[in-house]
PDB file of C-alpha atoms in Angstrom:
ATOM      1  CA  MET A   1       8.473 -10.177   7.886  1.00 44.00           C
ATOM      2  CA  ARG A   2      11.915 -11.745   7.584  1.00 44.00           C
ATOM      3  CA  SER A   3      14.465  -9.502   5.911  1.00 42.00           C
ATOM      4  CA  GLU A   4      15.166 -11.980   3.091  1.00 44.00           C
ATOM      5  CA  ALA A   5      11.466 -12.008   2.210  1.00 46.00           C
ATOM      6  CA  LEU A   6      11.232  -8.233   1.982  1.00 49.00           C
ATOM      7  CA  SER A   7      13.526  -7.105  -0.803  1.00 54.00           C
ATOM      8  CA  PRO A   8      13.200  -5.431  -4.206  1.00 54.00           C
ATOM      9  CA  THR A   9      13.781  -8.775  -5.946  1.00 52.00           C
ATOM     10  CA  SER A  10      10.846 -10.264  -4.005  1.00 51.00           C
ATOM     11  CA  ILE A  11       8.556  -7.960  -6.025  1.00 56.00           C
ATOM     12  CA  PRO A  12       8.996  -9.198  -9.630  1.00 55.00           C
ATOM     13  CA  LEU A  13       5.600  -7.935 -10.776  1.00 70.00           C
ATOM     14  CA  PRO A  14       6.098  -4.319 -11.981  1.00 82.00           C
ATOM     15  CA  ASP A  15       7.343  -5.145 -15.492  1.00 81.00           C
ATOM     16  CA  THR A  16       4.517  -7.601 -16.110  1.00 85.00           C
ATOM     17  CA  THR A  17       1.958  -5.181 -14.681  1.00 89.00           C
ATOM     18  CA  LEU A  18       3.191  -2.186 -16.663  1.00 92.00           C
ATOM     19  CA  ARG A  19       3.399  -4.090 -19.945  1.00 90.00           C
ATOM     20  CA  SER A  20      -0.269  -5.005 -19.554  1.00 92.00           C
ATOM     21  CA  TRP A  21      -1.105  -1.262 -19.503  1.00 94.00           C
ATOM     22  CA  GLU A  22       0.815  -0.300 -22.650  1.00 92.00           C
ATOM     23  CA  ASP A  23      -1.145   1.749 -25.196  1.00 92.00           C
ATOM     24  CA  ARG A  24      -4.311   1.494 -23.115  1.00 92.00           C
ATOM     25  CA  SER A  25      -6.650   3.794 -21.256  1.00 95.00           C
ATOM     26  CA  ILE A  26      -6.827   2.497 -17.693  1.00 96.00           C
ATOM     27  CA  ASN A  27      -8.480   3.321 -14.393  1.00 96.00           C
ATOM     28  CA  THR A  28      -5.387   3.881 -12.278  1.00 96.00           C
ATOM     29  CA  PHE A  29      -6.897   2.931  -8.923  1.00 95.00           C
ATOM     30  CA  GLN A  30      -8.457  -0.300 -10.197  1.00 93.00           C
ATOM     31  CA  GLU A  31      -5.214  -1.393 -11.858  1.00 95.00           C
ATOM     32  CA  MET A  32      -3.167  -0.461  -8.796  1.00 95.00           C
ATOM     33  CA  LYS A  33      -5.478  -2.577  -6.635  1.00 92.00           C
ATOM     34  CA  ILE A  34      -4.682  -5.596  -8.800  1.00 91.00           C
ATOM     35  CA  TYR A  35      -0.951  -4.872  -8.533  1.00 92.00           C
ATOM     36  CA  THR A  36      -0.921  -4.380  -4.759  1.00 91.00           C
ATOM     37  CA  PHE A  37      -3.095  -7.458  -4.191  1.00 90.00           C
ATOM     38  CA  ASN A  38      -0.675  -9.622  -6.177  1.00 88.00           C
ATOM     39  CA  VAL A  39       2.307  -8.172  -4.296  1.00 88.00           C
ATOM     40  CA  ALA A  40       0.563  -8.828  -0.986  1.00 87.00           C
ATOM     41  CA  LEU A  41      -0.102 -12.474  -1.890  1.00 88.00           C
ATOM     42  CA  LEU A  42       3.479 -12.979  -3.044  1.00 85.00           C
ATOM     43  CA  SER A  43       4.907 -11.409   0.117  1.00 84.00           C
ATOM     44  CA  ILE A  44       2.623 -13.392   2.424  1.00 86.00           C
ATOM     45  CA  LEU A  45       2.579 -16.790   0.724  1.00 86.00           C
ATOM     46  CA  GLY A  46       5.706 -16.865  -1.444  1.00 83.00           C
ATOM     47  CA  ASN A  47       5.568 -19.580  -4.109  1.00 75.00           C
ATOM     48  CA  ASP A  48       2.376 -21.002  -2.607  1.00 74.00           C
ATOM     49  CA  GLU A  49       0.399 -18.028  -3.883  1.00 73.00           C
ATOM     50  CA  VAL A  50       0.452 -19.308  -7.497  1.00 77.00           C
ATOM     51  CA  LYS A  51      -1.546 -22.419  -6.606  1.00 83.00           C
ATOM     52  CA  TYR A  52      -4.160 -20.591  -4.528  1.00 86.00           C
ATOM     53  CA  ARG A  53      -4.187 -17.153  -6.208  1.00 85.00           C
ATOM     54  CA  GLU A  54      -7.491 -17.368  -8.078  1.00 88.00           C
ATOM     55  CA  ASP A  55      -9.449 -18.851  -5.152  1.00 91.00           C
ATOM     56  CA  LEU A  56      -8.006 -16.255  -2.780  1.00 90.00           C
ATOM     57  CA  LYS A  57      -8.861 -13.448  -5.209  1.00 89.00           C
ATOM     58  CA  ARG A  58     -12.418 -14.682  -5.663  1.00 91.00           C
ATOM     59  CA  CYS A  59     -13.032 -14.915  -1.923  1.00 92.00           C
ATOM     60  CA  TYR A  60     -11.359 -11.622  -1.149  1.00 89.00           C
ATOM     61  CA  TYR A  61     -13.284  -9.708  -3.819  1.00 89.00           C
ATOM     62  CA  ASN A  62     -16.562 -11.090  -2.462  1.00 89.00           C
ATOM     63  CA  LEU A  63     -15.487 -10.135   1.052  1.00 90.00           C
ATOM     64  CA  GLU A  64     -14.573  -6.635  -0.107  1.00 86.00           C
ATOM     65  CA  LYS A  65     -17.963  -6.009  -1.714  1.00 86.00           C
ATOM     66  CA  GLY A  66     -19.865  -6.470   1.536  1.00 88.00           C
ATOM     67  CA  TYR A  67     -17.582  -5.723   4.480  1.00 80.00           C
ATOM     68  CA  ASN A  68     -18.795  -2.120   4.642  1.00 80.00           C
ATOM     69  CA  SER A  69     -22.460  -2.872   3.889  1.00 86.00           C
ATOM     70  CA  MET A  70     -25.466  -2.900   6.204  1.00 90.00           C
ATOM     71  CA  PRO A  71     -24.788  -5.797   8.663  1.00 89.00           C
ATOM     72  CA  ILE A  72     -27.876  -7.850   7.812  1.00 91.00           C
ATOM     73  CA  ASN A  73     -26.732 -11.467   7.786  1.00 90.00           C
ATOM     74  CA  LEU A  74     -29.526 -12.928   5.677  1.00 92.00           C
ATOM     75  CA  PRO A  75     -29.094 -15.041   2.509  1.00 92.00           C
ATOM     76  CA  GLY A  76     -28.841 -12.839  -0.573  1.00 92.00           C
ATOM     77  CA  THR A  77     -27.486  -9.751   1.183  1.00 94.00           C
ATOM     78  CA  LEU A  78     -24.017  -8.378   0.462  1.00 93.00           C
ATOM     79  CA  PHE A  79     -23.107  -8.786   4.120  1.00 93.00           C
ATOM     80  CA  HIS A  80     -24.091 -12.479   4.129  1.00 94.00           C
ATOM     81  CA  LYS A  81     -22.068 -13.117   0.957  1.00 94.00           C
ATOM     82  CA  SER A  82     -19.138 -11.242   2.513  1.00 94.00           C
ATOM     83  CA  MET A  83     -19.223 -13.315   5.704  1.00 94.00           C
ATOM     84  CA  LYS A  84     -19.467 -16.508   3.650  1.00 94.00           C
ATOM     85  CA  ALA A  85     -16.414 -15.437   1.620  1.00 93.00           C
ATOM     86  CA  ARG A  86     -14.543 -14.590   4.837  1.00 93.00           C
ATOM     87  CA  LYS A  87     -15.175 -18.114   6.138  1.00 93.00           C
ATOM     88  CA  GLU A  88     -14.018 -19.691   2.870  1.00 94.00           C
ATOM     89  CA  LEU A  89     -10.927 -17.476   2.859  1.00 92.00           C
ATOM     90  CA  ALA A  90     -10.027 -18.717   6.340  1.00 91.00           C
ATOM     91  CA  GLN A  91     -10.522 -22.326   5.190  1.00 92.00           C
ATOM     92  CA  ILE A  92      -8.127 -21.872   2.252  1.00 92.00           C
ATOM     93  CA  LEU A  93      -5.516 -20.347   4.543  1.00 91.00           C
ATOM     94  CA  ALA A  94      -6.007 -23.174   7.052  1.00 91.00           C
ATOM     95  CA  GLN A  95      -5.316 -25.636   4.228  1.00 91.00           C
ATOM     96  CA  ILE A  96      -2.103 -23.798   3.287  1.00 90.00           C
ATOM     97  CA  ILE A  97      -0.979 -23.742   6.936  1.00 89.00           C
ATOM     98  CA  SER A  98      -1.733 -27.456   7.380  1.00 89.00           C
ATOM     99  CA  THR A  99       0.180 -28.364   4.216  1.00 88.00           C
ATOM    100  CA  ARG A 100       3.201 -26.383   5.339  1.00 88.00           C
ATOM    101  CA  LYS A 101       3.220 -28.047   8.736  1.00 85.00           C
ATOM    102  CA  GLN A 102       3.166 -31.486   7.119  1.00 85.00           C
ATOM    103  CA  ARG A 103       5.985 -30.909   4.655  1.00 81.00           C
ATOM    104  CA  LYS A 104       8.135 -28.992   7.187  1.00 73.00           C
ATOM    105  CA  HIS A 105       9.857 -27.040   4.434  1.00 74.00           C
ATOM    106  CA  GLU A 106      11.691 -23.826   5.313  1.00 76.00           C
ATOM    107  CA  ASN A 107       9.901 -20.743   3.955  1.00 78.00           C
ATOM    108  CA  SER A 108      10.936 -17.097   4.185  1.00 77.00           C
ATOM    109  CA  ASP A 109       7.651 -15.267   3.632  1.00 83.00           C
ATOM    110  CA  LEU A 110       5.296 -13.502   6.019  1.00 83.00           C
ATOM    111  CA  LEU A 111       3.188 -16.596   6.644  1.00 87.00           C
ATOM    112  CA  ALA A 112       6.324 -18.434   7.780  1.00 86.00           C
ATOM    113  CA  SER A 113       6.994 -15.628  10.249  1.00 84.00           C
ATOM    114  CA  PHE A 114       3.475 -15.932  11.658  1.00 85.00           C
ATOM    115  CA  MET A 115       3.918 -19.703  11.983  1.00 86.00           C
ATOM    116  CA  GLU A 116       7.125 -19.529  14.011  1.00 82.00           C
ATOM    117  CA  ASP A 117       6.804 -21.043  17.492  1.00 70.00           C
ATOM    118  CA  LYS A 118       7.957 -17.839  19.143  1.00 68.00           C
ATOM    119  CA  GLU A 119       4.904 -16.018  17.786  1.00 66.00           C
ATOM    120  CA  GLY A 120       2.615 -18.360  19.755  1.00 79.00           C
ATOM    121  CA  LEU A 121      -0.286 -17.964  17.329  1.00 85.00           C
ATOM    122  CA  ILE A 122      -2.918 -20.629  16.739  1.00 87.00           C
ATOM    123  CA  ASP A 123      -4.021 -21.331  13.150  1.00 87.00           C
ATOM    124  CA  GLU A 124      -7.155 -19.161  13.417  1.00 89.00           C
ATOM    125  CA  GLN A 125      -5.077 -16.213  14.618  1.00 89.00           C
ATOM    126  CA  ILE A 126      -2.590 -16.703  11.783  1.00 88.00           C
ATOM    127  CA  ALA A 127      -5.434 -16.672   9.242  1.00 88.00           C
ATOM    128  CA  ASP A 128      -6.879 -13.509  10.853  1.00 88.00           C
ATOM    129  CA  ASN A 129      -3.496 -11.795  10.601  1.00 85.00           C
ATOM    130  CA  VAL A 130      -3.045 -12.773   6.962  1.00 87.00           C
ATOM    131  CA  ILE A 131      -6.505 -11.475   6.001  1.00 86.00           C
ATOM    132  CA  GLY A 132      -5.809  -8.262   7.910  1.00 83.00           C
ATOM    133  CA  VAL A 133      -2.502  -7.738   6.103  1.00 83.00           C
ATOM    134  CA  ILE A 134      -4.116  -8.300   2.697  1.00 84.00           C
ATOM    135  CA  PHE A 135      -6.843  -5.789   3.535  1.00 80.00           C
ATOM    136  CA  ALA A 136      -4.367  -3.208   4.835  1.00 76.00           C
ATOM    137  CA  ALA A 137      -1.872  -3.703   2.006  1.00 78.00           C
ATOM    138  CA  ARG A 138      -4.247  -3.495  -0.930  1.00 86.00           C
ATOM    139  CA  ASP A 139      -6.504  -0.439  -1.060  1.00 86.00           C
ATOM    140  CA  THR A 140      -4.342   1.966   0.934  1.00 88.00           C
ATOM    141  CA  THR A 141      -1.191   1.355  -1.118  1.00 91.00           C
ATOM    142  CA  ALA A 142      -3.201   1.440  -4.347  1.00 93.00           C
ATOM    143  CA  SER A 143      -4.644   4.807  -3.280  1.00 94.00           C
ATOM    144  CA  VAL A 144      -1.165   6.216  -2.591  1.00 95.00           C
ATOM    145  CA  LEU A 145       0.112   5.063  -5.997  1.00 96.00           C
ATOM    146  CA  THR A 146      -2.902   6.630  -7.706  1.00 97.00           C
ATOM    147  CA  TRP A 147      -2.269   9.976  -6.028  1.00 97.00           C
ATOM    148  CA  ILE A 148       1.443   9.803  -6.876  1.00 98.00           C
ATOM    149  CA  LEU A 149       0.692   9.476 -10.591  1.00 97.00           C
ATOM    150  CA  LYS A 150      -1.678  12.437 -10.361  1.00 97.00           C
ATOM    151  CA  PHE A 151       0.798  14.660  -8.505  1.00 97.00           C
ATOM    152  CA  LEU A 152       3.723  13.729 -10.778  1.00 97.00           C
ATOM    153  CA  ASN A 153       1.628  14.509 -13.847  1.00 96.00           C
ATOM    154  CA  GLU A 154       0.661  17.898 -12.396  1.00 96.00           C
ATOM    155  CA  ASN A 155       4.236  18.752 -11.358  1.00 97.00           C
ATOM    156  CA  PRO A 156       6.540  18.188 -14.371  1.00 97.00           C
ATOM    157  CA  ALA A 157       9.664  19.462 -12.579  1.00 97.00           C
ATOM    158  CA  VAL A 158       9.150  16.914  -9.792  1.00 98.00           C
ATOM    159  CA  LEU A 159       8.525  14.136 -12.341  1.00 98.00           C
ATOM    160  CA  GLN A 160      11.724  15.094 -14.153  1.00 97.00           C
ATOM    161  CA  ALA A 161      13.731  14.997 -10.912  1.00 98.00           C
ATOM    162  CA  VAL A 162      12.356  11.552 -10.005  1.00 98.00           C
ATOM    163  CA  THR A 163      13.008  10.252 -13.534  1.00 97.00           C
ATOM    164  CA  GLU A 164      16.614  11.493 -13.494  1.00 97.00           C
ATOM    165  CA  GLU A 165      17.186   9.883 -10.103  1.00 97.00           C
ATOM    166  CA  GLN A 166      15.872   6.537 -11.340  1.00 96.00           C
ATOM    167  CA  GLU A 167      17.754   6.732 -14.641  1.00 95.00           C
ATOM    168  CA  ALA A 168      20.979   7.373 -12.713  1.00 95.00           C
ATOM    169  CA  ILE A 169      20.447   4.084 -10.878  1.00 93.00           C
ATOM    170  CA  ASN A 170      19.991   2.300 -14.213  1.00 91.00           C
ATOM    171  CA  LYS A 171      23.230   3.817 -15.545  1.00 91.00           C
ATOM    172  CA  GLU A 172      25.121   2.651 -12.462  1.00 88.00           C
ATOM    173  CA  LYS A 173      23.811  -0.859 -12.943  1.00 84.00           C
ATOM    174  CA  GLU A 174      24.728  -0.847 -16.625  1.00 81.00           C
ATOM    175  CA  ALA A 175      28.262   0.222 -15.718  1.00 77.00           C
ATOM    176  CA  ALA A 176      28.467  -2.712 -13.303  1.00 71.00           C
ATOM    177  CA  ALA A 177      26.980  -5.178 -15.789  1.00 65.00           C
ATOM    178  CA  GLU A 178      29.696  -7.739 -15.125  1.00 55.00           C
ATOM    179  CA  GLU A 179      28.415  -8.198 -11.558  1.00 54.00           C
ATOM    180  CA  GLU A 180      25.935 -10.998 -10.993  1.00 52.00           C
ATOM    181  CA  MET A 181      22.294  -9.843 -10.732  1.00 47.00           C
ATOM    182  CA  SER A 182      23.350  -6.293 -11.520  1.00 51.00           C
ATOM    183  CA  GLY A 183      20.168  -5.830 -13.522  1.00 58.00           C
ATOM    184  CA  SER A 184      17.920  -6.318 -10.507  1.00 75.00           C
ATOM    185  CA  LEU A 185      17.122  -3.626  -7.962  1.00 81.00           C
ATOM    186  CA  SER A 186      18.796  -4.146  -4.593  1.00 83.00           C
ATOM    187  CA  TRP A 187      18.355  -2.753  -1.103  1.00 84.00           C
ATOM    188  CA  ALA A 188      21.304  -0.459  -1.798  1.00 86.00           C
ATOM    189  CA  ASP A 189      19.507   0.929  -4.871  1.00 90.00           C
ATOM    190  CA  THR A 190      16.412   1.858  -2.861  1.00 90.00           C
ATOM    191  CA  LYS A 191      18.641   3.922  -0.565  1.00 92.00           C
ATOM    192  CA  LYS A 192      19.658   5.989  -3.599  1.00 94.00           C
ATOM    193  CA  MET A 193      16.106   7.271  -4.112  1.00 96.00           C
ATOM    194  CA  PRO A 194      15.820  10.263  -1.741  1.00 97.00           C
ATOM    195  CA  MET A 195      13.796  12.368  -4.175  1.00 98.00           C
ATOM    196  CA  THR A 196      11.394   9.505  -4.913  1.00 97.00           C
ATOM    197  CA  SER A 197      11.056   8.829  -1.186  1.00 96.00           C
ATOM    198  CA  ARG A 198      10.205  12.486  -0.546  1.00 97.00           C
ATOM    199  CA  VAL A 199       7.529  12.318  -3.262  1.00 98.00           C
ATOM    200  CA  ILE A 200       5.989   9.353  -1.426  1.00 97.00           C
ATOM    201  CA  GLN A 201       6.108  11.231   1.890  1.00 96.00           C
ATOM    202  CA  GLU A 202       4.566  14.371   0.432  1.00 98.00           C
ATOM    203  CA  THR A 203       1.827  12.329  -1.270  1.00 97.00           C
ATOM    204  CA  LEU A 204       1.026  10.636   2.031  1.00 95.00           C
ATOM    205  CA  ARG A 205       0.793  14.072   3.662  1.00 96.00           C
ATOM    206  CA  VAL A 206      -1.263  15.869   1.018  1.00 96.00           C
ATOM    207  CA  ALA A 207      -3.628  12.991   0.230  1.00 94.00           C
ATOM    208  CA  SER A 208      -3.820  11.705   3.845  1.00 91.00           C
ATOM    209  CA  ILE A 209      -5.262   8.381   2.715  1.00 87.00           C
ATOM    210  CA  LEU A 210      -6.218   7.472   6.286  1.00 82.00           C
ATOM    211  CA  ASN A 211      -8.208  10.441   7.557  1.00 82.00           C
ATOM    212  CA  PHE A 212      -8.422   9.229  11.141  1.00 80.00           C
ATOM    213  CA  THR A 213      -8.034   6.279  13.460  1.00 80.00           C
ATOM    214  CA  PHE A 214      -9.800   5.044  16.591  1.00 82.00           C
ATOM    215  CA  ARG A 215      -8.092   5.068  19.968  1.00 85.00           C
ATOM    216  CA  GLU A 216      -9.238   4.685  23.569  1.00 89.00           C
ATOM    217  CA  ALA A 217      -7.994   6.711  26.542  1.00 91.00           C
ATOM    218  CA  VAL A 218      -6.406   4.191  28.942  1.00 92.00           C
ATOM    219  CA  GLU A 219      -6.424   6.797  31.718  1.00 95.00           C
ATOM    220  CA  ASP A 220      -7.859  10.262  32.389  1.00 96.00           C
ATOM    221  CA  VAL A 221      -6.151  12.797  30.122  1.00 93.00           C
ATOM    222  CA  GLU A 222      -6.297  16.582  30.231  1.00 93.00           C
ATOM    223  CA  TYR A 223      -5.705  18.272  26.883  1.00 88.00           C
ATOM    224  CA  GLN A 224      -5.870  22.030  26.324  1.00 88.00           C
ATOM    225  CA  GLY A 225      -8.175  22.475  29.281  1.00 93.00           C
ATOM    226  CA  TYR A 226     -10.468  19.559  28.367  1.00 93.00           C
ATOM    227  CA  LEU A 227     -10.741  16.332  30.350  1.00 96.00           C
ATOM    228  CA  ILE A 228     -10.855  13.098  28.342  1.00 94.00           C
ATOM    229  CA  PRO A 229     -12.069  10.431  30.810  1.00 96.00           C
ATOM    230  CA  LYS A 230     -10.582   6.958  30.862  1.00 95.00           C
ATOM    231  CA  GLY A 231     -12.438   4.648  28.470  1.00 95.00           C
ATOM    232  CA  TRP A 232     -13.575   7.405  26.120  1.00 95.00           C
ATOM    233  CA  LYS A 233     -12.894   6.985  22.419  1.00 92.00           C
ATOM    234  CA  VAL A 234     -10.517   9.444  20.767  1.00 88.00           C
ATOM    235  CA  LEU A 235     -10.446  10.171  17.037  1.00 88.00           C
ATOM    236  CA  PRO A 236      -7.107  11.670  15.860  1.00 85.00           C
ATOM    237  CA  LEU A 237      -7.730  13.457  12.546  1.00 89.00           C
ATOM    238  CA  PHE A 238      -4.595  12.889  10.468  1.00 90.00           C
ATOM    239  CA  ARG A 239      -5.735  15.159   7.636  1.00 91.00           C
ATOM    240  CA  ASN A 240      -6.095  18.100  10.047  1.00 93.00           C
ATOM    241  CA  ILE A 241      -2.609  17.422  11.417  1.00 93.00           C
ATOM    242  CA  HIS A 242      -1.049  17.071   7.959  1.00 95.00           C
ATOM    243  CA  HIS A 243      -2.787  20.185   6.608  1.00 95.00           C
ATOM    244  CA  SER A 244      -2.114  22.457   9.554  1.00 95.00           C
ATOM    245  CA  PRO A 245      -0.015  25.489   8.497  1.00 96.00           C
ATOM    246  CA  ASP A 246       1.592  25.332  11.931  1.00 95.00           C
ATOM    247  CA  ASN A 247       3.102  21.994  10.954  1.00 95.00           C
ATOM    248  CA  PHE A 248       3.547  22.452   7.197  1.00 96.00           C
ATOM    249  CA  PRO A 249       3.666  25.941   5.606  1.00 95.00           C
ATOM    250  CA  GLU A 250       1.432  26.233   2.521  1.00 96.00           C
ATOM    251  CA  PRO A 251      -0.124  22.866   3.373  1.00 96.00           C
ATOM    252  CA  ASP A 252      -2.154  22.560   0.154  1.00 94.00           C
ATOM    253  CA  LYS A 253       0.955  22.898  -2.026  1.00 96.00           C
ATOM    254  CA  PHE A 254       2.615  19.701  -3.273  1.00 97.00           C
ATOM    255  CA  ASP A 255       6.245  20.256  -2.305  1.00 97.00           C
ATOM    256  CA  PRO A 256       8.429  17.183  -1.670  1.00 98.00           C
ATOM    257  CA  SER A 257      11.354  19.417  -0.696  1.00 97.00           C
ATOM    258  CA  ARG A 258       9.675  20.070   2.674  1.00 97.00           C
ATOM    259  CA  PHE A 259      10.849  16.565   3.666  1.00 97.00           C
ATOM    260  CA  GLU A 260      14.534  17.370   3.110  1.00 96.00           C
ATOM    261  CA  ALA A 261      14.414  18.004   6.859  1.00 94.00           C
ATOM    262  CA  ALA A 262      12.592  15.666   9.214  1.00 93.00           C
ATOM    263  CA  PRO A 263       9.137  16.979  10.239  1.00 93.00           C
ATOM    264  CA  LYS A 264       8.451  17.896  13.842  1.00 92.00           C
ATOM    265  CA  PRO A 265       7.541  14.922  16.064  1.00 90.00           C
ATOM    266  CA  ASN A 266       3.911  13.772  15.843  1.00 89.00           C
ATOM    267  CA  THR A 267       3.115  15.999  12.862  1.00 93.00           C
ATOM    268  CA  PHE A 268       3.510  13.363  10.124  1.00 92.00           C
ATOM    269  CA  LEU A 269       1.491  10.221  10.892  1.00 86.00           C
ATOM    270  CA  PRO A 270       0.555   8.458   7.617  1.00 84.00           C
ATOM    271  CA  PHE A 271       1.030   5.018   9.183  1.00 78.00           C
ATOM    272  CA  GLY A 272      -0.139   5.862  12.689  1.00 68.00           C
ATOM    273  CA  ASN A 273       2.343   6.030  15.541  1.00 68.00           C
ATOM    274  CA  GLY A 274       3.922   3.997  18.314  1.00 63.00           C
ATOM    275  CA  VAL A 275       2.905   0.385  18.939  1.00 57.00           C
ATOM    276  CA  HIS A 276      -0.204   0.883  16.777  1.00 60.00           C
ATOM    277  CA  SER A 277       1.667   2.009  13.655  1.00 62.00           C
ATOM    278  CA  CYS A 278       0.945   0.055  10.463  1.00 64.00           C
ATOM    279  CA  PRO A 279       3.078  -3.126  10.376  1.00 58.00           C
ATOM    280  CA  GLY A 280       3.042  -3.169   6.568  1.00 65.00           C
ATOM    281  CA  ASN A 281       4.482   0.297   5.986  1.00 73.00           C
ATOM    282  CA  GLU A 282       7.921  -0.969   4.899  1.00 77.00           C
ATOM    283  CA  LEU A 283       6.386  -3.339   2.344  1.00 78.00           C
ATOM    284  CA  ALA A 284       4.176  -0.503   1.072  1.00 84.00           C
ATOM    285  CA  LYS A 285       7.123   1.876   0.636  1.00 88.00           C
ATOM    286  CA  LEU A 286       9.209  -0.807  -1.052  1.00 88.00           C
ATOM    287  CA  GLU A 287       6.583  -1.815  -3.613  1.00 89.00           C
ATOM    288  CA  ILE A 288       5.926   1.864  -4.409  1.00 93.00           C
ATOM    289  CA  LEU A 289       9.646   2.549  -4.945  1.00 94.00           C
ATOM    290  CA  VAL A 290      10.027  -0.513  -7.183  1.00 92.00           C
ATOM    291  CA  LEU A 291       6.994   0.363  -9.314  1.00 94.00           C
ATOM    292  CA  LEU A 292       8.042   4.019  -9.662  1.00 96.00           C
ATOM    293  CA  HIS A 293      11.523   2.949 -10.775  1.00 95.00           C
ATOM    294  CA  HIS A 294      10.109   1.007 -13.730  1.00 93.00           C
ATOM    295  CA  LEU A 295       7.291   3.467 -14.368  1.00 95.00           C
ATOM    296  CA  THR A 296       9.319   6.675 -14.644  1.00 96.00           C
ATOM    297  CA  THR A 297      12.206   5.221 -16.644  1.00 95.00           C
ATOM    298  CA  LYS A 298      10.108   3.439 -19.278  1.00 94.00           C
ATOM    299  CA  TYR A 299       6.646   4.996 -19.529  1.00 95.00           C
ATOM    300  CA  ARG A 300       4.630   8.190 -19.833  1.00 95.00           C
ATOM    301  CA  TRP A 301       0.998   8.871 -18.988  1.00 96.00           C
ATOM    302  CA  THR A 302      -1.617  11.558 -19.491  1.00 95.00           C
ATOM    303  CA  ILE A 303      -4.704  12.162 -17.368  1.00 96.00           C
ATOM    304  CA  MET A 304      -8.048  11.833 -19.113  1.00 94.00           C
ATOM    305  CA  GLY A 305     -11.016  13.949 -18.038  1.00 90.00           C
ATOM    306  CA  PRO A 306     -11.396  16.547 -15.277  1.00 88.00           C
ATOM    307  CA  GLN A 307      -9.744  16.229 -11.862  1.00 89.00           C
ATOM    308  CA  ASN A 308     -11.659  18.757  -9.752  1.00 87.00           C
ATOM    309  CA  GLU A 309     -13.003  16.482  -7.027  1.00 89.00           C
ATOM    310  CA  ILE A 310     -11.906  14.026  -4.366  1.00 88.00           C
ATOM    311  CA  HIS A 311     -13.897  10.801  -4.206  1.00 89.00           C
ATOM    312  CA  TYR A 312     -14.077   8.460  -1.228  1.00 83.00           C
ATOM    313  CA  GLY A 313     -14.374   4.714  -1.603  1.00 72.00           C
ATOM    314  CA  PRO A 314     -13.827   4.668   1.430  1.00 75.00           C
ATOM    315  CA  PHE A 315     -10.282   6.068   1.057  1.00 83.00           C
ATOM    316  CA  ALA A 316      -9.585   9.457  -0.505  1.00 88.00           C
ATOM    317  CA  LEU A 317      -9.116   9.103  -4.285  1.00 93.00           C
ATOM    318  CA  PRO A 318      -8.659  11.349  -7.314  1.00 94.00           C
ATOM    319  CA  GLN A 319     -11.835  11.840  -9.332  1.00 94.00           C
ATOM    320  CA  ASN A 320     -13.140   8.611 -10.926  1.00 93.00           C
ATOM    321  CA  GLY A 321     -10.046   6.676  -9.839  1.00 94.00           C
ATOM    322  CA  LEU A 322      -7.798   8.747 -12.165  1.00 96.00           C
ATOM    323  CA  PRO A 323      -8.383   7.561 -15.752  1.00 96.00           C
ATOM    324  CA  ILE A 324      -5.096   7.797 -17.692  1.00 96.00           C
ATOM    325  CA  LYS A 325      -3.673   7.016 -21.122  1.00 95.00           C
ATOM    326  CA  PHE A 326      -0.546   4.927 -20.675  1.00 93.00           C
ATOM    327  CA  SER A 327       2.228   4.418 -23.233  1.00 94.00           C
ATOM    328  CA  LEU A 328       5.839   3.306 -23.628  1.00 93.00           C
ATOM    329  CA  LYS A 329       8.458   6.050 -24.019  1.00 90.00           C
ATOM    330  CA  SER A 330       9.866   6.243 -27.524  1.00 78.00           C
TER     331      SER A 330
END
């Protein structure tokens, strides 16, 4: 994504989102999915997302319901409805791409980056990439945000440290009120959030949203006395790596301070690694930082009901999606 498209001011949704939660009991994961979906659309399509938002949502939600179902492509099945929604989603994106090509207006969003000549992508490939980014950006980021609220609630000292860090940024901006746009978060502000960033890192480690990934051996590999033949599938288990006491002492303890020093190479892999690392990780970190800034400085929340289990849907989640009572600070 172009640098001007990826900035704190390109994510104007947190205030609106948080106000809609005031004095309500909410399912954290479900509400975070709405937030991350809207951020994804805004980052990918820019101003175009307003016109197509509802149709894109409808198609994507239908796609989501059946993508992981039994692959029986017969009318009436979830899979058939999902494939139909996927086709309609591609048609809407093709319409957006065609319109942009005709008006030849300069855009600075992710879709514009995909459409650049140097990318060499045909329209179908662009649509595939956009759908893939939406899928990757929505549930995983929503899961991380849900876990963060749980861990902050369970660790008051950490919550206090994050809140003080974010309030200090607000005070700096108030002191510089005469500067234009001083009320908006900037790139420089996000670099003043080391404690918040460590909370995100530690959440990614403890929760390990992505348990594993699929890889293929491109040549014969010998590992600890075992031969992995070329062409065999390999399943790196991120949770095992992140919860190994050899890599992280007291691995089940939530301790953001462990990231004051960089972890050993290849021991912290929340976004994968190398050429196959998640391309949306910077957007994910940015939208989490922006939401946490507004959340910790203006609101409080309490968890409702027991939290003794981990649920999978398919990503790891706190029990029942973390029901909370949300309110404005007095």
